[in-house]
Short mmCIF file of C-alpha atoms and ligand atoms in Angstrom, two decimals:
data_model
loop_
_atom_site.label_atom_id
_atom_site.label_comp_id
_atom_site.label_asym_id
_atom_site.label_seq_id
_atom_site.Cartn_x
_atom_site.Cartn_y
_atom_site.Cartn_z
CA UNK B 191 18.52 152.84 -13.58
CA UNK B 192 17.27 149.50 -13.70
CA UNK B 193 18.95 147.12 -11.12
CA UNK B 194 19.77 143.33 -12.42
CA UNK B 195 22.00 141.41 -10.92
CA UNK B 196 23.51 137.66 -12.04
CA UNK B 197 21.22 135.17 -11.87
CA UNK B 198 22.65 131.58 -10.85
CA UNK B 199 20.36 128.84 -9.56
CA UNK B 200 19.64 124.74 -8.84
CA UNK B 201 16.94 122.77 -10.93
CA UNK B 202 15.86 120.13 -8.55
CA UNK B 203 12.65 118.36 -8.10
CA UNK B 204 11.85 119.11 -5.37
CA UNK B 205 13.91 121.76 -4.57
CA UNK B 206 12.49 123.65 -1.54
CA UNK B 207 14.83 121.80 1.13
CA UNK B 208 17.86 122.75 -0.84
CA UNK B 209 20.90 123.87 0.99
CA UNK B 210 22.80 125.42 -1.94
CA UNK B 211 20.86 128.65 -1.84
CA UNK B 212 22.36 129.16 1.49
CA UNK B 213 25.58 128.73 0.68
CA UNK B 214 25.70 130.55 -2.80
CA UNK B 215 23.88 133.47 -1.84
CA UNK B 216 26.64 133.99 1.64
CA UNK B 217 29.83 133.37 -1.06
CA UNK B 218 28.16 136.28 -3.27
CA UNK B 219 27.53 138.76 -0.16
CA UNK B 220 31.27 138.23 0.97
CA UNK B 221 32.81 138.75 -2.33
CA UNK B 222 30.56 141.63 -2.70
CA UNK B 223 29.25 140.21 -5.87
CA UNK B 224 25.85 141.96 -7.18
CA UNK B 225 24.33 137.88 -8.34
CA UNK B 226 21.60 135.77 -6.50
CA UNK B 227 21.21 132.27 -6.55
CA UNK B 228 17.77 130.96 -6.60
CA UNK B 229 16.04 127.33 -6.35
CA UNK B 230 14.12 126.12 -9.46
CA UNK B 231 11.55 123.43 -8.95
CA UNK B 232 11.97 122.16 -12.65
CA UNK B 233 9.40 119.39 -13.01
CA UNK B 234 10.84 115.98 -14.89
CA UNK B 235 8.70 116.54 -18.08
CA UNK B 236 10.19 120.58 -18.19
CA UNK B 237 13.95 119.59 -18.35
CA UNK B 238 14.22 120.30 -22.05
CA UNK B 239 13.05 123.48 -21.86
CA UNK B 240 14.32 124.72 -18.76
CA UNK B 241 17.92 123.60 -19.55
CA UNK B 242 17.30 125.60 -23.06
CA UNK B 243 15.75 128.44 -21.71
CA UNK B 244 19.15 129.16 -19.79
CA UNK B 245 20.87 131.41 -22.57
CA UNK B 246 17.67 133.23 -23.45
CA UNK B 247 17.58 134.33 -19.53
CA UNK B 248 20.91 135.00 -19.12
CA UNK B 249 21.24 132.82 -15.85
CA UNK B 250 25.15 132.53 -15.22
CA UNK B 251 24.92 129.12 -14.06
CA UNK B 252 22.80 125.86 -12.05
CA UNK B 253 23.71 123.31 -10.07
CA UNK B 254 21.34 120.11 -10.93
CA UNK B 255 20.19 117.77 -8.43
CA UNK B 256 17.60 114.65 -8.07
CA UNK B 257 16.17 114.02 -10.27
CA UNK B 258 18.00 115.82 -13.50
CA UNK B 259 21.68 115.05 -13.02
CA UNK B 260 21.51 112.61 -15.83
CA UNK B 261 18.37 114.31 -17.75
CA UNK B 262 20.02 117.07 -18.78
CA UNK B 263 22.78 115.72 -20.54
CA UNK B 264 21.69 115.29 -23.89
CA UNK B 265 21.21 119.37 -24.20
CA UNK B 266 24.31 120.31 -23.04
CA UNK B 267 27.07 121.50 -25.76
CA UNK B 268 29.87 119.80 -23.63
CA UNK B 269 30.75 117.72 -20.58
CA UNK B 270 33.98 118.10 -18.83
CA UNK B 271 35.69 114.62 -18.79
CA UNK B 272 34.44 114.20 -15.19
CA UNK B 273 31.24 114.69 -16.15
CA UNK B 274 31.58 112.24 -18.64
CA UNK B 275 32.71 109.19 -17.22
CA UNK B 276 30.65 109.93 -13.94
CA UNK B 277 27.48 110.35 -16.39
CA UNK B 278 26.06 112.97 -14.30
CA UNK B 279 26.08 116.37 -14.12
CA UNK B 280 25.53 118.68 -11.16
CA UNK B 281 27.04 121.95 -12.51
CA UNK B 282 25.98 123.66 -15.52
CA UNK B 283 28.45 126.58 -16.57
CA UNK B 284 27.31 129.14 -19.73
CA UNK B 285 30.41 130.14 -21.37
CA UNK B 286 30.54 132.24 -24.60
CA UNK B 287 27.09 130.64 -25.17
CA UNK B 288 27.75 127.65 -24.73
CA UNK B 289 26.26 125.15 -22.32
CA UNK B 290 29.35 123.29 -20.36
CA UNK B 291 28.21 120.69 -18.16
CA UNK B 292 30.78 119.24 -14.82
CA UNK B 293 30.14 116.74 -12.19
CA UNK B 294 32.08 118.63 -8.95
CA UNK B 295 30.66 115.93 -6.47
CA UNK B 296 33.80 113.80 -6.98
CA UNK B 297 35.79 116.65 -5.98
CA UNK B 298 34.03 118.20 -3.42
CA UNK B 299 34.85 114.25 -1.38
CA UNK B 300 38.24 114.79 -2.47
CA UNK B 301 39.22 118.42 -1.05
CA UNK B 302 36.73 117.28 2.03
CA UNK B 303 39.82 114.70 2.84
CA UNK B 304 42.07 117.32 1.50
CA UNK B 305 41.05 119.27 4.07
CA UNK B 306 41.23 116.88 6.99
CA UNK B 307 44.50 116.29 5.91
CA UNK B 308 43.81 112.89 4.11
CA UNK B 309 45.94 111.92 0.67
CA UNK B 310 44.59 109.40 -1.19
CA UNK B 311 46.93 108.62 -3.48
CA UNK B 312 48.86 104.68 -2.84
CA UNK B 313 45.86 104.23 -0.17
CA UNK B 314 43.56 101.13 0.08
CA UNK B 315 39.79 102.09 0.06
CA UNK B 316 36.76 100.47 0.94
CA UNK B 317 33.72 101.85 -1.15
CA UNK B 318 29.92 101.12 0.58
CA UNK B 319 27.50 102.12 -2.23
CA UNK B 320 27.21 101.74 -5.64
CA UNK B 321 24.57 104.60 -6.73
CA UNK B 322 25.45 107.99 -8.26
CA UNK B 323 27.17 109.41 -5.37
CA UNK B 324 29.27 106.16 -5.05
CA UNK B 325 30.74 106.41 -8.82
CA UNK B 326 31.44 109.78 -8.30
CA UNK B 327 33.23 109.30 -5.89
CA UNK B 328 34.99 106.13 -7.04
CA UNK B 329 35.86 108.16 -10.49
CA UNK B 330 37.18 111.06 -8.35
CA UNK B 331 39.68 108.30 -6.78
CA UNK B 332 40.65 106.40 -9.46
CA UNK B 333 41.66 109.32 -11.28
CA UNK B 334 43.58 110.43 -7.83
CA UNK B 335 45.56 107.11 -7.87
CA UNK B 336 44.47 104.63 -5.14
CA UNK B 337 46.22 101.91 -4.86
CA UNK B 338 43.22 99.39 -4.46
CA UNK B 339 39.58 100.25 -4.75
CA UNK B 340 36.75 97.57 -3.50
CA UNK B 341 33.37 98.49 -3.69
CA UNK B 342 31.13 96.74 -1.44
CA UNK B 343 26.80 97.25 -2.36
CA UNK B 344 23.72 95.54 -1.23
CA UNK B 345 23.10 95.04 -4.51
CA UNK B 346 25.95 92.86 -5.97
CA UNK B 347 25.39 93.37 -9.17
CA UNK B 348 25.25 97.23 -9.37
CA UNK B 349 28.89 97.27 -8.06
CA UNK B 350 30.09 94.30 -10.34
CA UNK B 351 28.72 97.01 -13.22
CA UNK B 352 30.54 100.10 -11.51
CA UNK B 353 33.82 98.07 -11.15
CA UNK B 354 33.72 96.81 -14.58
CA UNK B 355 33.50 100.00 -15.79
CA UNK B 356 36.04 101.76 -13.87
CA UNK B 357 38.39 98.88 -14.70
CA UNK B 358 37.51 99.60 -18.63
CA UNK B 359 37.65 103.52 -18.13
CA UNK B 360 40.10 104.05 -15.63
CA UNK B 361 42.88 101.54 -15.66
CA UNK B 362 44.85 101.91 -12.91
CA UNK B 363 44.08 100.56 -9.31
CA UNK B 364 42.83 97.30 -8.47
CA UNK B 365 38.61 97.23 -8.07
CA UNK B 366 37.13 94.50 -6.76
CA UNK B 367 33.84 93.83 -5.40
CA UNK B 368 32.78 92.50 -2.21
CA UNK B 369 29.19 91.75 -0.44
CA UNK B 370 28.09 94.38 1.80
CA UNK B 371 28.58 91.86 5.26
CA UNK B 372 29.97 88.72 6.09
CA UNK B 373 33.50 87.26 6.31
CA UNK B 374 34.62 88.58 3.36
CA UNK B 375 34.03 92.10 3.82
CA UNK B 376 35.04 91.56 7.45
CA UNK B 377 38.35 90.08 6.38
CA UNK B 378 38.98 93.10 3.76
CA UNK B 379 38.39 95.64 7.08
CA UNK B 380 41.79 95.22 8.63
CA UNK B 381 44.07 96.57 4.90
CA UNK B 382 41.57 99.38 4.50
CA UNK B 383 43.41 102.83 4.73
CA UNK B 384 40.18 104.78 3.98
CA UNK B 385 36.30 103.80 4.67
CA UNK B 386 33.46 105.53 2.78
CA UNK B 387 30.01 105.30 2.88
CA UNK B 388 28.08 106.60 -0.13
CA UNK B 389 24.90 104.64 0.66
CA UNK B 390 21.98 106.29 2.05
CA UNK B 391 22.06 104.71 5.11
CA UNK B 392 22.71 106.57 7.94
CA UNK B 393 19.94 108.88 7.81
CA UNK B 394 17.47 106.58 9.68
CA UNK B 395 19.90 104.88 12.17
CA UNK B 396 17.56 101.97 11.77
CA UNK B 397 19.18 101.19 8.98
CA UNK B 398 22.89 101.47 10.26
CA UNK B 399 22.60 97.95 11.08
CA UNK B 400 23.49 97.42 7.05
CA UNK B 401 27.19 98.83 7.21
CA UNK B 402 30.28 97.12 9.02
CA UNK B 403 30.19 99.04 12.67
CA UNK B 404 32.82 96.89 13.93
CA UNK B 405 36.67 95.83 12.93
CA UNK B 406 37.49 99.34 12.52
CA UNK B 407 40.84 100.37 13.68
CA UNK B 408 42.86 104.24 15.01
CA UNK B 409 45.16 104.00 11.96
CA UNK B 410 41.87 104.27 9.58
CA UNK B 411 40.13 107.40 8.37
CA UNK B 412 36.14 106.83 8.20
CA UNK B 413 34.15 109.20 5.48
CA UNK B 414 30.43 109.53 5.66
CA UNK B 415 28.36 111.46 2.76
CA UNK B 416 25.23 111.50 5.22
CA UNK B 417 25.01 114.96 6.49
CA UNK B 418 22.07 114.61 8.39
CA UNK B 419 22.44 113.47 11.12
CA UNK B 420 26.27 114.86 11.12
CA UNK B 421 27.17 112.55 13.23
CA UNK B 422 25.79 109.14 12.10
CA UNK B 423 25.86 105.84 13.41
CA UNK B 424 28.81 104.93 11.33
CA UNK B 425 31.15 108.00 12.70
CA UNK B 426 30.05 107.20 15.96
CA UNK B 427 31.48 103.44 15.92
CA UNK B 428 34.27 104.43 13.94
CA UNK B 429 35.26 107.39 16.82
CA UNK B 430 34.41 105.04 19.57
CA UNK B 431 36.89 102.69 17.99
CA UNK B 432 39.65 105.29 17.52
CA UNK B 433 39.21 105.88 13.79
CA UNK B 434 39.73 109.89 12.21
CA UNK B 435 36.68 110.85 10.68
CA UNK B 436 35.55 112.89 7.91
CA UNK B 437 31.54 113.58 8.40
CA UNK B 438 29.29 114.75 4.84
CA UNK B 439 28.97 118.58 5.78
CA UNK B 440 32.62 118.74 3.68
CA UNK B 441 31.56 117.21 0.64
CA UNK B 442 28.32 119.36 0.67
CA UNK B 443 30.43 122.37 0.97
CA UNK B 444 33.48 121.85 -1.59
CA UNK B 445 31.49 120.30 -4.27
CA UNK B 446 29.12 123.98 -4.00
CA UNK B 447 32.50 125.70 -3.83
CA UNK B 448 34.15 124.18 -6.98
CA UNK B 449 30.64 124.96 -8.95
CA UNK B 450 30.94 129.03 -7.63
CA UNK B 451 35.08 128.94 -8.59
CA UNK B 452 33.98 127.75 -11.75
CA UNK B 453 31.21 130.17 -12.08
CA UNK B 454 32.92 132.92 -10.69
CA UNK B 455 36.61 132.40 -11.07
CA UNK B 456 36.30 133.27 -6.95
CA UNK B 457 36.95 131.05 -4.08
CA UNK B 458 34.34 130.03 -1.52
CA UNK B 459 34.62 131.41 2.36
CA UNK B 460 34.40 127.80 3.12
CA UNK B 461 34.61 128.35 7.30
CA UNK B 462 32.00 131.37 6.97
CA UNK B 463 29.96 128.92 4.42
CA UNK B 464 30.26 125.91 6.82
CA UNK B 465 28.98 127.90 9.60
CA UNK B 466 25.76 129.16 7.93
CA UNK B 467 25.21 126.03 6.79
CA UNK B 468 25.33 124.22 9.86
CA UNK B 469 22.73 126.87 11.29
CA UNK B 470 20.92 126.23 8.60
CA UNK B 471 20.89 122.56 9.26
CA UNK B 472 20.36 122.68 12.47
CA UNK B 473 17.34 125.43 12.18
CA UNK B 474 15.92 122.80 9.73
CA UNK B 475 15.23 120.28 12.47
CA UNK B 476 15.24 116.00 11.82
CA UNK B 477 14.00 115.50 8.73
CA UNK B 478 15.40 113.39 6.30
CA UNK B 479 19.07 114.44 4.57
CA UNK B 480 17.57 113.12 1.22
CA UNK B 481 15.31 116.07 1.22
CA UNK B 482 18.00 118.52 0.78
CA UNK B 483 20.30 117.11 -1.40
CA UNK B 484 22.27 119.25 -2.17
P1 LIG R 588 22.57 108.41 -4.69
O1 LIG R 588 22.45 109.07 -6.04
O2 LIG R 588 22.33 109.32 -3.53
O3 LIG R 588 23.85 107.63 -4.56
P2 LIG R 588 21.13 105.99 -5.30
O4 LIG R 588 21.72 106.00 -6.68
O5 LIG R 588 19.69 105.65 -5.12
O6 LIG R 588 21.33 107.39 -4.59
O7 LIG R 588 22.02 104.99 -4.40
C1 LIG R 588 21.75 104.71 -3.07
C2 LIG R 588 22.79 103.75 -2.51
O8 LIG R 588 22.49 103.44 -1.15
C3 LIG R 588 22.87 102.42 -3.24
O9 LIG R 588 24.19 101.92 -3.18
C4 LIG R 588 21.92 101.56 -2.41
O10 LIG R 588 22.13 100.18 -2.52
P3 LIG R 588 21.37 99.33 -3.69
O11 LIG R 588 22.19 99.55 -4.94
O12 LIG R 588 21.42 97.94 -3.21
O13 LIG R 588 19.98 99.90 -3.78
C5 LIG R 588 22.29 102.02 -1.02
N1 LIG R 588 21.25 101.76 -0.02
C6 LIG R 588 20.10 102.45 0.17
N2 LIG R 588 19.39 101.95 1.21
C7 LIG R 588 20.12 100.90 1.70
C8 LIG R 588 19.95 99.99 2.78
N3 LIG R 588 18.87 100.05 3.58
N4 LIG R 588 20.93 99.07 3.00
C9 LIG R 588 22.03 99.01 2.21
N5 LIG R 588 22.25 99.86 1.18
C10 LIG R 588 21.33 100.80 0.92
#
C-alpha cells in the first residue's frame, strides 16, 4: 500500500536557513505522528498560487515567513482576531476547507515570559522596535493588560503610527512613544518592569551601540527576540547589571509550538525541541539570525 503521510510546511523566501523544519519534524517523531514538515521557497510573484494550491495538495498546514506574512492575506477565508489586528500572518491552518490564517508570534513572546516565570499583566514595558515583530508583540501585550506600554524606534514616526493604532484598537494601557536614546528614554529606564528588544539589532554587535546598555536595574526582566547570537550584547549588559533575562530561543520555540497545537491539537516537547534546536544553531555556525527567521 501506498505510504503518504501529512504534509505541513513554511513558505519563505528564502527559506533554506529555516529553523522550523527542525523543530516540526522532532514534535511529529515524538508524538509518533506519520506527517513531515517541509520548507517551501515560494517566490514573491508565486504567493497566489501557492497559498491556493494548499487544498488541492492536501498540505495540513504552513507557517509563513519573510517575505509573505502580509502577502498572503488577501486569499485566506479567515484571520483569527490576532491575526487581524497584528496584520500578519505566520500560521496558516486548513480546516473543513477552509483557509484560517493566525499570527502565533505574539504568543510565542508571551508563554517565552510565561515560562521564565514573568506576568505581564499591571507591568510597565519598554518596547525597542517598531517593525512586524514589535506590533506583534505590542498586540500580544495590550491584549494581556499592561499597565503602560512605550514604544521607543529609530524611526519616530513608525512608532507614533504603531501607538496610534494600538490606542484606537486596543484601548486599554497607556502607549506612548519615546526616541530610541537620550534623556528621555534614559529617564523612562528606572519605572520599566519589563525591557524588550524587537529591533534587529543585536545580531551584528556593531550595532548594539543603538539600544540603552546602561540604567538597567536587578528588579527588571530584559527580553531579546535576537536568537543569534543567544546571548547578545543587550543580555549581556542587562546580566552584568543584575537584570533576569529572557534570550529569543523562547519565542522561536512557543510561537512553532502554538502553530503545531493548532495544527495538531498536540503539545510541543518544548525541552526536547529547545535542545535540537540549539544544536541546530550552533551546527549552523555565525551567520546572520535574519537568515533563519523563523
Ligand atoms: P521585523 O519584521 O523583523 O520586525 P522590520 O519590520 O524590518 O523587521 O523591523 C526592524 C526593526 O529594527 C525596526 O524597528 C527598525 O527600526 P526602523 O523602523 O527605524 O527601521 C529596527 N532597526 C533595524 N536596524 C536598526 C539599527 N541599526 N538601529 C536601530 N534600530 C534598528
Amino acid at each position: 500500500m501506498l505510504h503518504s503521510p501529512a504534509v505541513y510546511g513554511i513558505f519563505g523566501y528564502p527559506i533554506g536557513h529555516s529553523l522550523s523544519p527542525v523543530m516540526h519534524n522532532t514534535a511529529f517523531a515524538y508524538h509518533g505522528l506519520d506527517a513531515v514538515y517541509v520548507p517551501f521557497a515560494v517566490h514573491p510573484g508565486q504567493i497566489e498560487t501557492a497559498v491556493k494550491a494548499l487544498q488541492a495538495l492536501q498540505i495540513r498546514g504552513v507557517n509563513v515567513t519573510i517575505p509573505h506574512k502580509q502577502a498572503v492575506i488577501p486569499w485566506l477565508d479567515e484571520l483569527t482576531p490576532e491575526a487581524r489586528l497584528i496584520g500578519a500572518v505566520n500560521t496558516i491552518q486548513l480546516q473543513d476547507g477552509r483557509l484560517i490564517g493566525h499570527n502565533t508570534d505574539g504568543i510565542g513572546f508571551l508563554r517565552s515570559l510565561e515560562e521564565a516565570g514573568a506576568a505581564v499583566e499591571g507591568r510597565n514595558v519598554l518596547l525597542l522596535g517598531a517593525g512586524g515583530a514589535a506590533r506583534a508583540i505590542a498586540v500580544q501585550l495590550c491584549l494581556s493588560q499592561v499597565r503602560c506600554l512605550d514604544i521607543a524606534n529609530r524611526t519616530r514616526a513608525r512608532a507614533e503610527e504603531l501607538a496610534a493604532f494600538l490606542q484606537q484598537h486596543l484601548p486599554g494601557p497607556a502607549v506612548s512613544v519615546l526616541p530610541l536614546e537620550g534623556a528621555p528614554l534614559a529617564a523612562c529606564l528606572p519605572h520599566v518592569d519589563i525591557l524588550v528588544n524587537a529591533t534587529s539589532v543585536g545580531m551584528e554587535s556593531a550595532d548594539a551601540a543603538a539600544l540603552p546598555l546602561t540604567g538597567l536595574c536587578p528588579s527588571q526582566l530584559v527580553c531579546d527576540i535576537v536568537y543569534r547570537p543567544r546571548l547578545t550584547p543587550l543580555l549581556r549588559a542587562a546580566e552584568r547589571q543584575g537584570a533576569r533575562t529572557v534570550d529569543g530561543v523562547g519565542m522561536l520555540v512557543h510561537q512553532g509550538a502554538k502553530a503545531f497545537e493548532i495544527w495538531t491539537g498536540r503539545s510541543f516537547p518544548i525541552p526536547l525541541v529547545r535542545a535540537r534546536l540549539l544544536e541546530a544553531l550552533e551546527a549552523r555556525g555565525s551567520g546572520l539570525a535574519g537568515e533563519e527567521e523563523p
